[in-house]
Coordinates of C-alpha atoms in Angstrom, one line a residue:
Chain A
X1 CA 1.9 -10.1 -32.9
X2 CA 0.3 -6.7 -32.8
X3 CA 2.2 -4.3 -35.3
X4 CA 0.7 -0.9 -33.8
X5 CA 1.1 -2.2 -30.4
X6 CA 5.0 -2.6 -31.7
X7 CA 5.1 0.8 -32.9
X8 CA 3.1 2.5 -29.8
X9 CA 5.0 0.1 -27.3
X10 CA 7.9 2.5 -26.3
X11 CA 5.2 5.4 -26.0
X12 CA 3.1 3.1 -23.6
X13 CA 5.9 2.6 -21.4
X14 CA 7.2 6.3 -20.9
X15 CA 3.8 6.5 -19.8
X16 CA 2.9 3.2 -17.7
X17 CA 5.8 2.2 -16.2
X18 CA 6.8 3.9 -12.8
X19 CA 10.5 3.1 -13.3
X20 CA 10.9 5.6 -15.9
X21 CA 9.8 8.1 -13.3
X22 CA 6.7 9.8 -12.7
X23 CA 7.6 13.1 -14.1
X24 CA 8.1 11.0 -17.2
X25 CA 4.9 9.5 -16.7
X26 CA 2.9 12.5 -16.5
X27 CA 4.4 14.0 -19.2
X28 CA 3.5 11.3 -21.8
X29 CA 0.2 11.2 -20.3
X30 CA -0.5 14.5 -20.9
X31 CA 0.8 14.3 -23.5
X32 CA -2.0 11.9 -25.1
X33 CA -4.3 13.5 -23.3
X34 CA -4.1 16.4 -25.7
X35 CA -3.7 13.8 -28.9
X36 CA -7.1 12.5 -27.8
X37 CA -8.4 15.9 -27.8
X38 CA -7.1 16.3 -31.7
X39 CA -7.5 13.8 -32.8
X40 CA -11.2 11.8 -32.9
X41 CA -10.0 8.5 -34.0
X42 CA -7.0 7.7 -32.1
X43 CA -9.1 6.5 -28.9
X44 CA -11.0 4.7 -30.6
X45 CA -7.2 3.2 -32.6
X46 CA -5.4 3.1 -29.1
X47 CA -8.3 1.5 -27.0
X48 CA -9.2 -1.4 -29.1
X49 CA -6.0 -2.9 -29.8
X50 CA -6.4 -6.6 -30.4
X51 CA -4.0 -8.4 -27.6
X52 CA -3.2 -12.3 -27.4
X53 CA -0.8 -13.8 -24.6
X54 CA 2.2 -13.5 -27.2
X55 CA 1.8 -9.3 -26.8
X56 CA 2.9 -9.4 -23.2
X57 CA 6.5 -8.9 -23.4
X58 CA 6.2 -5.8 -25.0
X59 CA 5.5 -4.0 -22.0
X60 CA 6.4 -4.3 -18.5
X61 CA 3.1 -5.5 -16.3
X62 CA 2.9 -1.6 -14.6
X63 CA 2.6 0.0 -18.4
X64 CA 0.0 -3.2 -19.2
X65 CA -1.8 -1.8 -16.2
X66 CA -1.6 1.7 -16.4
X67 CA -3.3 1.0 -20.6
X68 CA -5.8 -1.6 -19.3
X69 CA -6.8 1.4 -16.9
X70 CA -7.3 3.2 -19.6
X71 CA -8.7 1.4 -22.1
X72 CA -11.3 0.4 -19.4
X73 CA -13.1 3.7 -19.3
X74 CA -13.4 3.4 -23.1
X75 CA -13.4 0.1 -24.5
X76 CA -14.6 -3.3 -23.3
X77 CA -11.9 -5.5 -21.5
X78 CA -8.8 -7.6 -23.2
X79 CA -9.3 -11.1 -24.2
X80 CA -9.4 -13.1 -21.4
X81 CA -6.5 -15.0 -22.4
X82 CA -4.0 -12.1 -22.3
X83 CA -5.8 -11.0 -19.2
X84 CA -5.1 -14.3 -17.4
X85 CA -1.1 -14.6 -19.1
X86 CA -1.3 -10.8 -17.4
X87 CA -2.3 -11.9 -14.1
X88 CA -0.3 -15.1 -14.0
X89 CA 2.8 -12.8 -14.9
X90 CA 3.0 -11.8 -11.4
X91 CA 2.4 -12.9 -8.3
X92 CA 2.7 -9.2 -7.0
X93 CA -0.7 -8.9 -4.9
X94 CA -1.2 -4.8 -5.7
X95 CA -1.2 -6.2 -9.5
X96 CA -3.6 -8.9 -8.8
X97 CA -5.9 -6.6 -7.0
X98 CA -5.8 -4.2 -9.3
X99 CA -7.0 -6.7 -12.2
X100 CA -10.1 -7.7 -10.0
X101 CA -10.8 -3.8 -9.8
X102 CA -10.9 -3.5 -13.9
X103 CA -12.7 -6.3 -13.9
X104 CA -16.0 -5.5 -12.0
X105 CA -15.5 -1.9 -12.9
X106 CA -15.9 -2.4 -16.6
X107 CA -18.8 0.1 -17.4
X108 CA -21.1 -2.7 -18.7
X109 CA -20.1 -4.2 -15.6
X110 CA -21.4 -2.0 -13.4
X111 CA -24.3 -1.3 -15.7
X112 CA -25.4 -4.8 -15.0
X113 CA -24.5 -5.8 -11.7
X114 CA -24.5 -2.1 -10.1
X115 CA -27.8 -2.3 -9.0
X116 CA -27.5 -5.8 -7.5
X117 CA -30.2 -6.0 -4.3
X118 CA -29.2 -9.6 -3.7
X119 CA -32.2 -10.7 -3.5
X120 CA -32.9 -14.5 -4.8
X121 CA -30.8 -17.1 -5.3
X122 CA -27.2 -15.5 -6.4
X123 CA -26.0 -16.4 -9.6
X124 CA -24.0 -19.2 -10.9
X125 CA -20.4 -17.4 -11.5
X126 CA -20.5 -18.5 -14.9
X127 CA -23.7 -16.3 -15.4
X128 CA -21.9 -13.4 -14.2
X129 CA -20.8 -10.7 -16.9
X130 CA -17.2 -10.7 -15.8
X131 CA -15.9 -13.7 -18.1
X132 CA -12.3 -13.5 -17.2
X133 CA -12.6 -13.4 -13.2
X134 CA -15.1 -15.9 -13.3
X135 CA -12.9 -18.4 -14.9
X136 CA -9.9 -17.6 -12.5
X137 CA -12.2 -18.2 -9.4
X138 CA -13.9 -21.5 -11.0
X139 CA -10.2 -22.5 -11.7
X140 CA -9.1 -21.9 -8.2
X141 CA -12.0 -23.5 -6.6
X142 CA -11.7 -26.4 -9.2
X143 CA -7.7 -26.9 -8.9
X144 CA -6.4 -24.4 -7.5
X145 CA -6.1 -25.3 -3.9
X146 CA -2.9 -24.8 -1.4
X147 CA -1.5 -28.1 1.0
X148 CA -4.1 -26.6 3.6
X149 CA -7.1 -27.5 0.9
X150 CA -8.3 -24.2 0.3
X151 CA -8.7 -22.0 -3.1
X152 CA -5.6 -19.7 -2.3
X153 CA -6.4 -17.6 -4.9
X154 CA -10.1 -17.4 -4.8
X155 CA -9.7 -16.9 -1.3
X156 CA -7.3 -13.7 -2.2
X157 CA -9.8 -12.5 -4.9
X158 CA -12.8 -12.2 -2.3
X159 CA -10.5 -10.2 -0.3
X160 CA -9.9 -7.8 -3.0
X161 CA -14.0 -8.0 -3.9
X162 CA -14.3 -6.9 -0.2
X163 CA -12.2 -3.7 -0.1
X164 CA -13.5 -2.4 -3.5
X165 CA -17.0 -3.1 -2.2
X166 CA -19.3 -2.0 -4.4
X167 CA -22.3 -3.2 -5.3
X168 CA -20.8 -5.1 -8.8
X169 CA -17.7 -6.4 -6.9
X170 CA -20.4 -7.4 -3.6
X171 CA -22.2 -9.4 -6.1
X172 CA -19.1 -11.4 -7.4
X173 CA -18.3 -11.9 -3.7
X174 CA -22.3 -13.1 -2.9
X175 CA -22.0 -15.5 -6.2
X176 CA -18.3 -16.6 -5.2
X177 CA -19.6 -17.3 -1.8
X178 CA -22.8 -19.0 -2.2
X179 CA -21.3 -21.5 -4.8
X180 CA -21.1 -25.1 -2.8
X181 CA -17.5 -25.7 -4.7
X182 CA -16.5 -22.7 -2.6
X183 CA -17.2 -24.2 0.5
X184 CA -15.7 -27.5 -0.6
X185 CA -12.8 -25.6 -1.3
X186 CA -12.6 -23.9 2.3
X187 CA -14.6 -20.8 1.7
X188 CA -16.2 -20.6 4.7
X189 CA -18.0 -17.1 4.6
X190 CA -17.8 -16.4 8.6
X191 CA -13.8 -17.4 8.3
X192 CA -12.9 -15.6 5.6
X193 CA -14.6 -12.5 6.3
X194 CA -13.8 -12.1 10.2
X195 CA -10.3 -11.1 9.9
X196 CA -11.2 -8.6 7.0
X197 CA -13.8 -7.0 8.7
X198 CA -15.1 -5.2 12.3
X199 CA -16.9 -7.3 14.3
X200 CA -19.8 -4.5 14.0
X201 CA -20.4 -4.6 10.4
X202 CA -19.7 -8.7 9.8
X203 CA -23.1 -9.9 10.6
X204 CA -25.0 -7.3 9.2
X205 CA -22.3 -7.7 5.6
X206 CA -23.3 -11.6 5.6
X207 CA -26.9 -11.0 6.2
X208 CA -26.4 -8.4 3.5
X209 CA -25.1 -10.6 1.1
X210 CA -27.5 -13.8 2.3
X211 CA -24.8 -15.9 2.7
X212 CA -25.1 -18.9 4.8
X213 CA -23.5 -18.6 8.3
Chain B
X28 CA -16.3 2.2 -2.8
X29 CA -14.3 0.5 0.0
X30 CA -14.9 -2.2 2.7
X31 CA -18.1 -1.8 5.1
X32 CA -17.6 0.4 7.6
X33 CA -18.9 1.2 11.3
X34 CA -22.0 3.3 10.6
X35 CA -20.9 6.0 13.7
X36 CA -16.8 6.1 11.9
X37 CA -18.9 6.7 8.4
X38 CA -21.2 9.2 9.9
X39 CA -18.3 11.3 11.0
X40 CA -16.6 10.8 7.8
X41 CA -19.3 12.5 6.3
X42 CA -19.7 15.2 8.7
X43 CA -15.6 15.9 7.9
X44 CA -16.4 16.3 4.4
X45 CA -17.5 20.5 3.4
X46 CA -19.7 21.3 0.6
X47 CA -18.2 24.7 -0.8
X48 CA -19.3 27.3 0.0
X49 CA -18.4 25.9 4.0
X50 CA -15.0 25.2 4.8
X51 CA -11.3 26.1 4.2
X52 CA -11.8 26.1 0.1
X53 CA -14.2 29.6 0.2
X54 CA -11.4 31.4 2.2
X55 CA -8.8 30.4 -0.9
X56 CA -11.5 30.7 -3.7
X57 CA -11.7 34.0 -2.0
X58 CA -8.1 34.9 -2.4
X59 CA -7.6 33.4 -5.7
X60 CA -10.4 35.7 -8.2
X61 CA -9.2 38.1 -10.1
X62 CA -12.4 40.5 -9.1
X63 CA -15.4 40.0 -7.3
X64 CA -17.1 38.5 -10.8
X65 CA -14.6 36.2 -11.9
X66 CA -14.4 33.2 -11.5
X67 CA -11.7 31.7 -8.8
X68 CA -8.3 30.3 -11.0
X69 CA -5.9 27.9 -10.3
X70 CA -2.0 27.3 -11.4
X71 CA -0.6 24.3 -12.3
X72 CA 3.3 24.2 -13.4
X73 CA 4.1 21.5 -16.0
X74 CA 7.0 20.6 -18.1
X75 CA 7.6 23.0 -21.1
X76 CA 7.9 19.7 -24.0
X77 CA 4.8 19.5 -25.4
X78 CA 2.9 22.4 -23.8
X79 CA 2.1 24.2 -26.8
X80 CA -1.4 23.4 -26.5
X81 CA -1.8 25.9 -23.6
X82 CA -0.4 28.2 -25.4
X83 CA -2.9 27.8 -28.4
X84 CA -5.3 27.5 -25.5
X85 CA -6.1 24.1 -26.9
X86 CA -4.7 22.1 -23.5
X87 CA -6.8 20.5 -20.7
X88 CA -5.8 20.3 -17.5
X89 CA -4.6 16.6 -16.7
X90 CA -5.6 14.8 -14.5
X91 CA -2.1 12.9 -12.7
X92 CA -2.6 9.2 -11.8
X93 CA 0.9 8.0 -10.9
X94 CA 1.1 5.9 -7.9
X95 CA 3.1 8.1 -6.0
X96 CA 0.9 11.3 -6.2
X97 CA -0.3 11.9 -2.5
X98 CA -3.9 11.8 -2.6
X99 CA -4.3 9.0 -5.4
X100 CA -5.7 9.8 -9.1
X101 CA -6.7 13.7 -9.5
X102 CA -5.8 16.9 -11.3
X103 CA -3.3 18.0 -8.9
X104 CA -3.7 22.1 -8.8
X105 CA -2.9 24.9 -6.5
X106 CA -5.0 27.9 -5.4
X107 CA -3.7 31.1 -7.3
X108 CA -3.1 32.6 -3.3
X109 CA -0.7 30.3 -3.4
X110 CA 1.4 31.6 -6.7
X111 CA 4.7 30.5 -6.6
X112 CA 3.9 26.9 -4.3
X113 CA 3.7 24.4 -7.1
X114 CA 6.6 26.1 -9.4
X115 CA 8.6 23.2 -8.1
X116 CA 7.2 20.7 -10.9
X117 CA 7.6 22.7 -13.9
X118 CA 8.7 26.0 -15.7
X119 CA 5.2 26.7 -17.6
X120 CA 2.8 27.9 -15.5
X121 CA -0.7 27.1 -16.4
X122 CA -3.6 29.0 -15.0
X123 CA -7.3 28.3 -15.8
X124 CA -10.8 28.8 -14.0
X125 CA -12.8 26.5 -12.0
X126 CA -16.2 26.6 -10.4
X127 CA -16.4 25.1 -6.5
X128 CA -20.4 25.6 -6.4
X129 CA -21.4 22.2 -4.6
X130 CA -18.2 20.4 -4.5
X131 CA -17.3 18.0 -1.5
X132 CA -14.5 19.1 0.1
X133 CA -12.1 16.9 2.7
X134 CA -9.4 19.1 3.8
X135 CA -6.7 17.1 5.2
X136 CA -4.8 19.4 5.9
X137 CA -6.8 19.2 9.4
X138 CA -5.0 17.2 12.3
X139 CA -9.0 15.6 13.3
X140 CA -9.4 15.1 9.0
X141 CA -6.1 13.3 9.0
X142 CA -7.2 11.0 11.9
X143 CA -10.4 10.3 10.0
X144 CA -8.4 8.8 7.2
X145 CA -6.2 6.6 9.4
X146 CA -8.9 5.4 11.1
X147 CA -11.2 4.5 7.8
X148 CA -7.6 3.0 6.7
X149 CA -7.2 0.6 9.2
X150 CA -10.3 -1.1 9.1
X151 CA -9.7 -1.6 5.0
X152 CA -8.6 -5.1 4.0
X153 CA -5.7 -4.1 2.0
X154 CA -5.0 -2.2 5.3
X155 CA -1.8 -4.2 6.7
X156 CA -0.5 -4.7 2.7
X157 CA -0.2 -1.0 2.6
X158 CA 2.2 -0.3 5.5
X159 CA 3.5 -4.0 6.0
X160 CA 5.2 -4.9 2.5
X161 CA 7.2 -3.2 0.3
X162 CA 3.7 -3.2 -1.9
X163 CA 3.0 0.0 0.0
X164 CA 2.9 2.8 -2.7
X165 CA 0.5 0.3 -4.9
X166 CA -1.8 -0.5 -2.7
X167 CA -1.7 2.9 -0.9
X168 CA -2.7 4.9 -4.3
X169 CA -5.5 2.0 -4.9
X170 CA -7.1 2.7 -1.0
X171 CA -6.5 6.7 -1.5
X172 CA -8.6 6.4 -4.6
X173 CA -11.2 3.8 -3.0
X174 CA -11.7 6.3 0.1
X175 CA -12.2 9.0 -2.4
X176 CA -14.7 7.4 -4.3
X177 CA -16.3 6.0 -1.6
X178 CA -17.0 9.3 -0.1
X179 CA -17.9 11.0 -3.4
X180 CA -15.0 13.8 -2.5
X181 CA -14.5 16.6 -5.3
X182 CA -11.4 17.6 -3.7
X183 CA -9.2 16.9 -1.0
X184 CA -6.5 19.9 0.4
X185 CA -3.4 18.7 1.4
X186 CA -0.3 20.5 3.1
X187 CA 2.3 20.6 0.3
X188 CA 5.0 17.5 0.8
X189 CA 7.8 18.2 -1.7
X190 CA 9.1 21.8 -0.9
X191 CA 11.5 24.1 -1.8
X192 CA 12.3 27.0 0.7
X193 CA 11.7 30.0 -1.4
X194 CA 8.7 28.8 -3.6
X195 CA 7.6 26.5 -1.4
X196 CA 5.6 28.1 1.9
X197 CA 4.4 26.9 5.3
X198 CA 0.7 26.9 5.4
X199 CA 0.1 26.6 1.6
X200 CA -2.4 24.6 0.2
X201 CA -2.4 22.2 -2.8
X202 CA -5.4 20.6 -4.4
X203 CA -6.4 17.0 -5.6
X204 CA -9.3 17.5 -7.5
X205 CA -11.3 14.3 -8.9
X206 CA -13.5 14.1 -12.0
X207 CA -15.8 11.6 -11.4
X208 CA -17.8 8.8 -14.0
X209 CA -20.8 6.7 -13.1
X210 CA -23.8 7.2 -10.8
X211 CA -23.6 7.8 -7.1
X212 CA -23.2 4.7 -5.4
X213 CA -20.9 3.7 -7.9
X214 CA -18.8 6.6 -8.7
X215 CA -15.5 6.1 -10.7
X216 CA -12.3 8.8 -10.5
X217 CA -11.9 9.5 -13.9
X218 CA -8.1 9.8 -16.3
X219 CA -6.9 11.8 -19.1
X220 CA -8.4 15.4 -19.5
X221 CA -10.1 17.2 -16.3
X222 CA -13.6 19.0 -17.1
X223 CA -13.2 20.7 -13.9
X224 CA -11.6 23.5 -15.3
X225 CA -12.0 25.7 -17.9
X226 CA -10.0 28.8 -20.1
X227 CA -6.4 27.0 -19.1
X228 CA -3.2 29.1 -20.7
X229 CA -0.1 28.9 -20.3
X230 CA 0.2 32.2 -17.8
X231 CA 3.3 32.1 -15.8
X232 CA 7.1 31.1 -17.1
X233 CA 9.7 30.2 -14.6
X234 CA 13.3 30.5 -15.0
X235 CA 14.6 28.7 -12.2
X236 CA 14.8 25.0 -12.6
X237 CA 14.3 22.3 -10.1
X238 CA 15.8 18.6 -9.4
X239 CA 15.0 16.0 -6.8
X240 CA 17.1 16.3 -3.3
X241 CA 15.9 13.4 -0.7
X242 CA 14.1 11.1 -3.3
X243 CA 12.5 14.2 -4.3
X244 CA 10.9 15.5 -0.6
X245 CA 12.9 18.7 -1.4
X246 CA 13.2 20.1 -5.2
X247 CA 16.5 22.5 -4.9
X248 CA 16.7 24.8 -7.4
X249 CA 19.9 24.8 -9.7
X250 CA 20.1 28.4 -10.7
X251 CA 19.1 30.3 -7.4
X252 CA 20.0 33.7 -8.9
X253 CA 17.4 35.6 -6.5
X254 CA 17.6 35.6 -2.7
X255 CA 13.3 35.7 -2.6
X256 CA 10.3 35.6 -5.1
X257 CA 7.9 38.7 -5.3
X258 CA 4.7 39.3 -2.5
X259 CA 2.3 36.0 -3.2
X260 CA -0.7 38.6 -3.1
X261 CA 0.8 40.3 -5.6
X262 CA 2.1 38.3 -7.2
X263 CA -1.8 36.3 -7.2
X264 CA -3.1 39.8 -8.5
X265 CA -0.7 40.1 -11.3
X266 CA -0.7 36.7 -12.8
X267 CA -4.7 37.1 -12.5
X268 CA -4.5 40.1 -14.2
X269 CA -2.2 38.2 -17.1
X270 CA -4.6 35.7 -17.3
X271 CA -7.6 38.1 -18.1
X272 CA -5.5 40.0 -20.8
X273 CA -3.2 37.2 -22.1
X274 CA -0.5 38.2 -20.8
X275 CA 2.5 35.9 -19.4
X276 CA 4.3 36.9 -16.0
X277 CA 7.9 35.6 -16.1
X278 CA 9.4 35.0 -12.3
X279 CA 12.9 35.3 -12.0
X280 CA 14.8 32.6 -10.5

């Protein structure tokens, strides 16, 4: 157990949790807002906080989202066993979606993949610098699939890798995509992309990604 | 950054979107300087717990990002021309500078702007999750932000949606404004402190307080001593003035 994250806890949900109201919200925000400004180390002490799947009932999953937000602008990501006891928490699809956002948003994230031009073979999903999501997708593909055969929740990962759409979460979707167990797993680019997408831009977004029709 | 888009719908996207000086925003920056040389200023009306860094001058602006804010994550600020609009949140009035120079502006407070949106909206994947389920305010705050970002806007003006009949006026104008992180192409709305603005005090102190009515579409005052608040324009002029000479103008309720 994480003793500061004990003591900072109650703090974390005034903050994070939308049930407590948003004027709440905002004031505790500001609130560190102006902390941070005073104080030089207490970013550095608030956004590195060491987390393990035994931390998670000590907030509800909006405050654990509303920090990971946070942390994610300063810190690298959570341990990617809290961040898959976090995800299997819920099966609340804005949460879900949310998750995949930190993930390819990570700074280094971006720094690596941001500049993606797809060009080559894509990478093997366990070459991409997104540990966590990785493993949730190669799980899915590997045993995670619904009576009809398919990867439910790969499947609703590349939808969520599709709105954010950015070059980071495009490659994760080309990588995702291009891996054989995805299309053993009902993947099917064409399939899963048609209902997402207008029938003007789905061509030229596979071509894009060089994914096999 | 948001789903792939028709190239003629994101052409007049970006054709919808101002960089100041054009557009709505110069007329307001117009009526919110204190002189010609100053900078324009801003209000922002926050709780009075923990606002003693505006009055020490030591206090950001900060930038909202609860789910239920209209136009997603953003400092959430209102043209000083519109004095008295935003009083509705909060006793302490803060007022600070900003500088417009270059920003990209999407003013929905347009009718053709508004369609824009909807129209981008519905061709997003998280579309039918954000008016079909009771997901809505979730995934509506995450596709507000994604347009945003996508479209690299500054600031978005909105019609005000929570409104009290004497503070409150028709054809005010609030303000989401983002900071932004990352490189273009890739661009991330910022949390925590806004850079946007600068010189924020705490400028105006409001006696009336204010509760939710209608989950909080109208904020009824409790006190309601006053049948009407003081000319906007001059009231604009005064608290500018207040600013400039740290001063505070009290309004009474």
């Amino acid at each position: 157990m994480n003793g500061l994250l004990a003591l900072v806890a109650d703090f974390l949900e005034q903050a994070g949790n939308p049930a407590r109201g948003s004027e709440v919200n905002e004031l505790y925000r500001q609130r560190l807002s102006f902390l941070l400004e005073q104080d030089d180390g207490l970013e550095a002490l608030l956004s590195s906080l060491e987390l393990e799947p035994d931390d998670l009932p000590e907030l509800s999953v909006d405050a654990w989202l509303w920090y990971l937000r946070w942390r994610s602008e300063r810190h690298p990501p959570a341990g990617i066993d809290f961040l898959d006891a976090l995800y299997q928490a819920t099966e609340e699809p804005g949460v879900h979606a949310r998750m995949v956002e930190l993930a390819v948003r990570q700074p280094q994230v971006v720094e690596r993949l941001g500049g993606s031009q797809n060009e080559g073979p894509a990478p093997r999903l366990e070459e991409l610098p997104v540990p966590w999501l990785a493993r949730r997708l190669l799980f899915s593909l590997d045993h995670g699939r619904g009576d009809s055969g398919v990867a439910v929740e790969a499947s609703e990962i590349a939808v969520y890798l599709v709105q954010l759409g950015d070059p980071a979460s495009r490659a994760v979707l080309r990588s995702l995509l291009s891996d054989p167990r995805a299309l053993d797993a009902g993947l099917e680019p064409l399939q899963l992309l048609s209902p997402l997408l207008d029938r003007e831009v789905l061509e030229s977004f596979v071509d894009e990604l060089r994914l096999e029709r | 950054m948001s789903a792939p888009l028709p190239p003629a719908l994101e052409v007049e996207i970006e054709d919808a979107i101002e960089t100041y000086p054009d557009g709505r925003l110069a007329d307001l920056v117009e009526q919110s300087r204190f002189d010609e040389a100053s900078l324009p200023l801003i209000v922002k009306y926050t709780a009075a717990k923990w606002s003693a860094p505006y009055k020490r001058r030591t206090g950001r602006i900060h930038i909202s990002d609860s789910i239920d804010f209209t136009w997603g994550t953003g400092a959430y600020v209102t043209p000083l021309a519109c004095p008295y609009s935003s009083a509705i949140f909060g006793r302490v009035g803060v007022v600070a500078s900003f500088d417009p120079a270059g920003w990209r502006v999407f003013d929905a407070t347009e009718t053709r702007n508004q369609d824009l949106y909807l129209q981008w909206l519905r061709r997003q994947p998280l579309f039918r999750m954000s008016v079909l389920t009771m997901h809505s305010a979730l995934s509506n705050h995450f596709l507000r932000n994604d347009f945003r970002e996508r479209f690299e806007i500054d600031c978005v003006l909105f019609e005000p949606d929570q409104s009290n009949p004497v503070y409150t006026r028709r054809g005010d104008v609030w303000m989401a404004v983002a900071d932004f992180s990352g490189p273009s192409g890739g661009r991330r709305i910022k949390t925590g402190a806004s850079a946007r603005f600068e010189d924020a005090k705490l400028t105006v102190l409001v006696e009336e307080e204010f509760e939710d009515r209608l989950h909080g579409v109208v904020r009824g005052g409790l006190l309601e001593l006053s049948s009407g608040l003081p000319d906007p324009a001059q009231a604009t002029a005064k608290i500018a003035e207040a600013h400039a000479t740290d001063k505070i103008v009290r309004v009474r309720a």
